[in-house]
């Protein structure tokens, strides 16, 4: 985890300015919608997008570096040293959702317009990615019969009486990918806002993955970090922790260039990729219903748009000055930096509460 995080951070920190220079040379500035003539957008027209490419690529290289480091440890100590189906699902969802976003960013640059890929096109892409990796997660078990995902709905652990079946679990994953991808994308409207909040959410999953690894149920191969009375029946938790740590660190490196005044935006490549990643991490750690709490800032952002649209179409009135909700507060007099920092605080509180539920459930069961 440490090696992967360090490599991801350094590559993103040093690679993002290089990407900025390349995109500026190609004149690949991100168009700004005319209706977003807000103070926070002054001077941003022409700032390059596609910044998500930097931390996606940094994460992939960091994952390889992490596995090189693992080869120096006894296999029985870690459970596996080879890439796993879990990594394929988590990284695959991250990369391919990012690819959908890249197509959107590319179309905006080529067309010199904010239109990009249609909403229908994005949803179809998310449907295909979610379906493909959801099927892999549910229908490709390990040697002991364990799959990446679970047929049980989960909060901080599987809820035994809520059985979704494999088909239902795949459908749920598709919906999670769609919901989270668009939620992160909508929150990506101010310098550093979505990046900083993503660091907190993905960082929480690095903690959850490592905790599950430390309290991992013994499997038929005998590999288990701590096969005690209370443990987590998940697959490859160290892989999950390593990937989450690498992504969080890569986002911190990217934030150096993305914070106000941003030299680069993550674009849809980064936002859709991060949203898909969060859905995959929730599935792999069996924490479906914990994700909306950990990522409540993104949920609030998406719901503010839904509420605004429904209210305007049914009553002809707006609930917010403008949606997503961060623009509502800017129009209310907050500066961009005020909004970003205060929203980060909200995200941190949500993550803290979510981790509290996760650890509290563990303590409650251990004390029994």
CSV table of C-alpha atoms in Angstrom, one decimal, residues 15-260:
chain,number,residue,atom,x,y,z
A,15,UNK,CA,3.0,14.1,-14.5
A,16,UNK,CA,0.1,16.5,-14.2
A,17,UNK,CA,2.2,19.7,-15.0
A,18,UNK,CA,3.6,17.8,-18.0
A,19,UNK,CA,0.0,16.9,-19.1
A,20,UNK,CA,-0.9,20.6,-18.7
A,21,UNK,CA,1.9,21.7,-21.1
A,22,UNK,CA,1.0,19.0,-23.6
A,23,UNK,CA,-2.7,20.0,-23.6
A,24,UNK,CA,-1.9,23.7,-23.8
A,25,UNK,CA,0.3,23.0,-26.8
A,26,UNK,CA,-2.5,21.1,-28.4
A,27,UNK,CA,-4.9,23.9,-27.5
A,28,UNK,CA,-7.2,21.4,-25.8
A,29,UNK,CA,-8.9,23.9,-23.5
A,30,UNK,CA,-12.2,22.8,-21.9
A,31,UNK,CA,-15.1,24.9,-23.1
A,32,UNK,CA,-17.3,26.6,-20.5
A,33,UNK,CA,-21.0,26.7,-20.9
A,34,UNK,CA,-22.3,30.2,-21.5
A,35,UNK,CA,-25.0,29.9,-18.8
A,36,UNK,CA,-22.3,29.3,-16.3
A,37,UNK,CA,-21.2,32.9,-16.4
A,38,UNK,CA,-20.3,32.9,-12.7
A,39,UNK,CA,-17.6,34.6,-10.8
A,40,UNK,CA,-15.8,31.3,-10.1
A,41,UNK,CA,-15.6,30.7,-13.9
A,42,UNK,CA,-13.9,34.0,-14.7
A,43,UNK,CA,-10.6,33.4,-16.5
A,44,UNK,CA,-11.2,29.6,-16.7
A,45,UNK,CA,-12.1,29.4,-20.4
A,46,UNK,CA,-9.3,27.6,-22.2
A,47,UNK,CA,-8.0,25.8,-19.1
A,48,UNK,CA,-7.2,22.3,-20.2
A,49,UNK,CA,-9.5,19.4,-19.2
A,50,UNK,CA,-8.8,15.6,-19.4
A,51,UNK,CA,-6.7,15.8,-16.2
A,52,UNK,CA,-8.2,12.5,-15.1
A,53,UNK,CA,-5.8,10.9,-17.5
A,54,UNK,CA,-2.9,11.8,-15.1
A,55,UNK,CA,-4.2,10.1,-12.0
A,56,UNK,CA,-5.7,7.1,-13.9
A,57,UNK,CA,-2.3,6.4,-15.5
A,58,UNK,CA,-0.5,7.0,-12.3
A,59,UNK,CA,-2.8,4.5,-10.5
A,60,UNK,CA,-2.1,1.8,-13.1
A,61,UNK,CA,1.6,2.2,-12.8
A,62,UNK,CA,1.4,2.3,-9.0
A,63,UNK,CA,-0.6,-0.9,-9.0
A,64,UNK,CA,2.2,-2.7,-10.9
A,65,UNK,CA,4.8,-1.2,-8.5
A,66,UNK,CA,2.8,-2.4,-5.5
A,67,UNK,CA,2.8,-5.9,-6.9
A,68,UNK,CA,6.5,-5.8,-7.5
A,69,UNK,CA,6.9,-4.8,-3.8
A,70,UNK,CA,4.6,-7.7,-2.8
A,71,UNK,CA,6.9,-10.2,-4.4
A,72,UNK,CA,9.4,-9.5,-1.7
A,73,UNK,CA,7.0,-10.9,0.9
A,74,UNK,CA,6.2,-14.5,1.7
A,75,UNK,CA,3.0,-15.5,-0.2
A,76,UNK,CA,1.4,-17.0,2.9
A,77,UNK,CA,1.8,-13.6,4.6
A,78,UNK,CA,-0.3,-11.7,2.1
A,79,UNK,CA,-2.6,-14.3,0.5
A,80,UNK,CA,-1.7,-13.5,-3.1
A,81,UNK,CA,1.1,-12.0,-5.1
A,82,UNK,CA,-0.4,-12.1,-8.5
A,83,UNK,CA,-3.0,-9.7,-10.0
A,84,UNK,CA,-6.5,-10.8,-9.2
A,85,UNK,CA,-10.0,-10.7,-10.6
A,86,UNK,CA,-10.8,-8.2,-7.9
A,87,UNK,CA,-8.2,-5.8,-9.4
A,88,UNK,CA,-9.6,-6.4,-12.9
A,89,UNK,CA,-13.1,-5.4,-11.7
A,90,UNK,CA,-12.0,-2.4,-9.7
A,91,UNK,CA,-9.4,-1.0,-12.0
A,92,UNK,CA,-11.4,-2.0,-15.1
A,93,UNK,CA,-14.4,-0.1,-13.9
A,94,UNK,CA,-12.2,2.9,-13.1
A,95,UNK,CA,-10.4,2.9,-16.5
A,96,UNK,CA,-13.4,2.2,-18.7
A,97,UNK,CA,-15.7,4.7,-17.0
A,98,UNK,CA,-12.8,7.1,-17.4
A,99,UNK,CA,-12.6,6.2,-21.1
A,100,UNK,CA,-16.3,7.2,-21.5
A,101,UNK,CA,-15.4,10.5,-20.0
A,102,UNK,CA,-12.4,10.8,-22.2
A,103,UNK,CA,-14.6,10.4,-25.3
A,104,UNK,CA,-16.8,13.2,-23.9
A,105,UNK,CA,-13.8,15.5,-23.2
A,106,UNK,CA,-12.3,14.8,-26.7
A,107,UNK,CA,-15.6,15.6,-28.4
A,108,UNK,CA,-15.8,18.9,-26.5
A,109,UNK,CA,-12.3,19.9,-27.5
A,110,UNK,CA,-12.7,18.9,-31.2
A,111,UNK,CA,-16.1,20.5,-31.5
A,112,UNK,CA,-15.1,23.6,-29.5
A,113,UNK,CA,-18.3,23.2,-27.6
A,114,UNK,CA,-19.5,22.2,-24.1
A,115,UNK,CA,-21.9,19.6,-25.7
A,116,UNK,CA,-19.7,16.6,-25.9
A,117,UNK,CA,-21.1,13.1,-25.7
A,118,UNK,CA,-24.9,13.0,-25.2
A,119,UNK,CA,-26.4,12.1,-21.9
A,120,UNK,CA,-27.9,9.0,-23.5
A,121,UNK,CA,-24.4,8.0,-24.9
A,122,UNK,CA,-22.9,8.3,-21.4
A,123,UNK,CA,-25.6,6.2,-19.8
A,124,UNK,CA,-25.3,3.5,-22.5
A,125,UNK,CA,-21.5,3.5,-21.9
A,126,UNK,CA,-22.0,3.2,-18.2
A,127,UNK,CA,-24.6,0.5,-18.6
A,128,UNK,CA,-22.1,-1.6,-20.7
A,129,UNK,CA,-19.2,-1.1,-18.4
A,130,UNK,CA,-21.2,-1.8,-15.3
A,131,UNK,CA,-22.8,-4.9,-16.9
A,132,UNK,CA,-19.5,-6.3,-18.1
A,133,UNK,CA,-17.6,-5.9,-14.8
A,134,UNK,CA,-20.6,-6.8,-12.7
A,135,UNK,CA,-20.9,-10.1,-14.6
A,136,UNK,CA,-17.2,-10.8,-14.0
A,137,UNK,CA,-17.6,-9.9,-10.3
A,138,UNK,CA,-20.5,-12.3,-9.8
A,139,UNK,CA,-19.8,-15.1,-12.2
A,140,UNK,CA,-16.0,-15.7,-11.9
A,141,UNK,CA,-15.3,-17.2,-8.5
A,142,UNK,CA,-11.8,-18.0,-7.1
A,143,UNK,CA,-10.6,-21.5,-6.3
A,144,UNK,CA,-12.6,-21.6,-3.1
A,145,UNK,CA,-15.8,-20.4,-4.9
A,146,UNK,CA,-15.7,-16.8,-3.7
A,147,UNK,CA,-16.7,-14.0,-6.0
A,148,UNK,CA,-15.7,-10.4,-5.9
A,149,UNK,CA,-19.3,-9.3,-5.3
A,150,UNK,CA,-22.0,-10.7,-3.1
A,151,UNK,CA,-25.6,-11.7,-3.8
A,152,UNK,CA,-26.4,-10.1,-0.4
A,153,UNK,CA,-27.2,-6.4,0.0
A,154,UNK,CA,-24.8,-4.9,2.5
A,155,UNK,CA,-24.2,-2.0,4.8
A,156,UNK,CA,-21.0,-2.4,6.7
A,157,UNK,CA,-21.2,-6.2,6.0
A,158,UNK,CA,-23.6,-8.5,4.1
A,159,UNK,CA,-27.1,-8.5,5.4
A,160,UNK,CA,-27.9,-12.2,5.5
A,161,UNK,CA,-31.6,-12.0,4.8
A,162,UNK,CA,-31.4,-9.6,1.9
A,163,UNK,CA,-30.6,-11.9,-1.1
A,164,UNK,CA,-30.5,-10.2,-4.5
A,165,UNK,CA,-29.5,-13.2,-6.6
A,166,UNK,CA,-26.6,-12.9,-9.0
A,167,UNK,CA,-28.7,-11.1,-11.6
A,168,UNK,CA,-30.0,-8.6,-9.1
A,169,UNK,CA,-26.5,-8.0,-7.8
A,170,UNK,CA,-25.3,-7.2,-11.3
A,171,UNK,CA,-28.2,-4.8,-11.8
A,172,UNK,CA,-27.5,-3.1,-8.5
A,173,UNK,CA,-23.8,-2.6,-9.6
A,174,UNK,CA,-24.9,-1.1,-12.9
A,175,UNK,CA,-27.2,1.4,-11.1
A,176,UNK,CA,-24.4,2.2,-8.6
A,177,UNK,CA,-21.9,2.9,-11.5
A,178,UNK,CA,-24.4,5.2,-13.2
A,179,UNK,CA,-25.4,7.0,-10.0
A,180,UNK,CA,-21.9,7.6,-8.7
A,181,UNK,CA,-20.3,8.5,-12.1
A,182,UNK,CA,-22.9,11.2,-12.7
A,183,UNK,CA,-22.8,12.3,-9.0
A,184,UNK,CA,-19.0,12.9,-9.1
A,185,UNK,CA,-19.3,14.5,-12.5
A,186,UNK,CA,-21.9,17.0,-11.3
A,187,UNK,CA,-19.8,17.9,-8.2
A,188,UNK,CA,-16.8,18.7,-10.5
A,189,UNK,CA,-17.7,22.4,-11.0
A,190,UNK,CA,-15.2,24.2,-8.9
A,191,UNK,CA,-11.4,24.1,-8.5
A,192,UNK,CA,-10.5,21.1,-6.4
A,193,UNK,CA,-14.0,20.4,-5.1
A,194,UNK,CA,-14.5,16.9,-6.6
A,195,UNK,CA,-10.8,16.0,-6.3
A,196,UNK,CA,-10.6,16.7,-2.6
A,197,UNK,CA,-13.8,15.0,-1.7
A,198,UNK,CA,-12.7,12.0,-3.8
A,199,UNK,CA,-9.5,11.8,-1.8
A,200,UNK,CA,-11.6,11.5,1.4
A,201,UNK,CA,-14.0,8.9,0.1
A,202,UNK,CA,-11.4,6.7,-1.7
A,203,UNK,CA,-9.1,7.1,1.3
A,204,UNK,CA,-11.8,5.7,3.5
A,205,UNK,CA,-12.0,2.6,1.3
A,206,UNK,CA,-8.2,2.2,1.7
A,207,UNK,CA,-8.8,2.1,5.4
A,208,UNK,CA,-11.8,-0.3,5.1
A,209,UNK,CA,-9.9,-2.6,2.7
A,210,UNK,CA,-6.9,-2.8,5.0
A,211,UNK,CA,-9.0,-3.4,8.1
A,212,UNK,CA,-10.8,-6.2,6.3
A,213,UNK,CA,-7.4,-7.7,5.3
A,214,UNK,CA,-6.3,-7.6,9.0
A,215,UNK,CA,-9.5,-9.4,10.0
A,216,UNK,CA,-9.9,-11.6,6.9
A,217,UNK,CA,-11.8,-14.9,7.2
A,218,UNK,CA,-9.7,-18.0,6.5
A,219,UNK,CA,-10.4,-19.5,3.1
A,220,UNK,CA,-9.7,-23.0,1.7
A,221,UNK,CA,-6.1,-22.1,0.7
A,222,UNK,CA,-5.3,-21.2,4.2
A,223,UNK,CA,-4.3,-17.6,3.5
A,224,UNK,CA,-5.7,-15.3,6.1
A,225,UNK,CA,-4.3,-12.4,8.0
A,226,UNK,CA,-6.3,-12.9,11.1
A,227,UNK,CA,-8.7,-15.9,11.0
A,228,UNK,CA,-10.5,-15.1,14.3
A,229,UNK,CA,-14.1,-15.6,15.4
A,230,UNK,CA,-15.3,-12.4,13.8
A,231,UNK,CA,-13.9,-11.7,10.3
A,232,UNK,CA,-14.8,-10.4,6.9
A,233,UNK,CA,-15.8,-12.8,4.0
A,234,UNK,CA,-14.5,-10.6,1.2
A,235,UNK,CA,-12.2,-11.5,-1.7
A,236,UNK,CA,-8.7,-10.0,-2.0
A,237,UNK,CA,-9.0,-7.1,0.6
A,238,UNK,CA,-5.3,-6.2,0.3
A,239,UNK,CA,-5.8,-5.6,-3.5
A,240,UNK,CA,-8.7,-3.3,-2.7
A,241,UNK,CA,-6.7,-1.4,-0.1
A,242,UNK,CA,-3.7,-1.1,-2.4
A,243,UNK,CA,-5.8,0.3,-5.3
A,244,UNK,CA,-7.7,2.7,-3.1
A,245,UNK,CA,-4.5,4.0,-1.5
A,246,UNK,CA,-3.0,4.5,-4.9
A,247,UNK,CA,-6.0,6.4,-6.3
A,248,UNK,CA,-6.3,8.6,-3.2
A,249,UNK,CA,-2.6,9.4,-3.4
A,250,UNK,CA,-2.8,10.1,-7.1
A,251,UNK,CA,-5.7,12.5,-6.5
A,252,UNK,CA,-3.7,14.3,-3.9
A,253,UNK,CA,-0.8,14.8,-6.4
A,254,UNK,CA,-3.3,16.0,-9.0
A,255,UNK,CA,-4.9,18.4,-6.5
A,256,UNK,CA,-1.6,20.3,-6.4
A,257,UNK,CA,-2.4,21.5,-10.0
A,258,UNK,CA,-6.2,21.4,-9.7
A,259,UNK,CA,-6.6,23.6,-6.6
A,260,UNK,CA,-7.7,27.2,-7.1
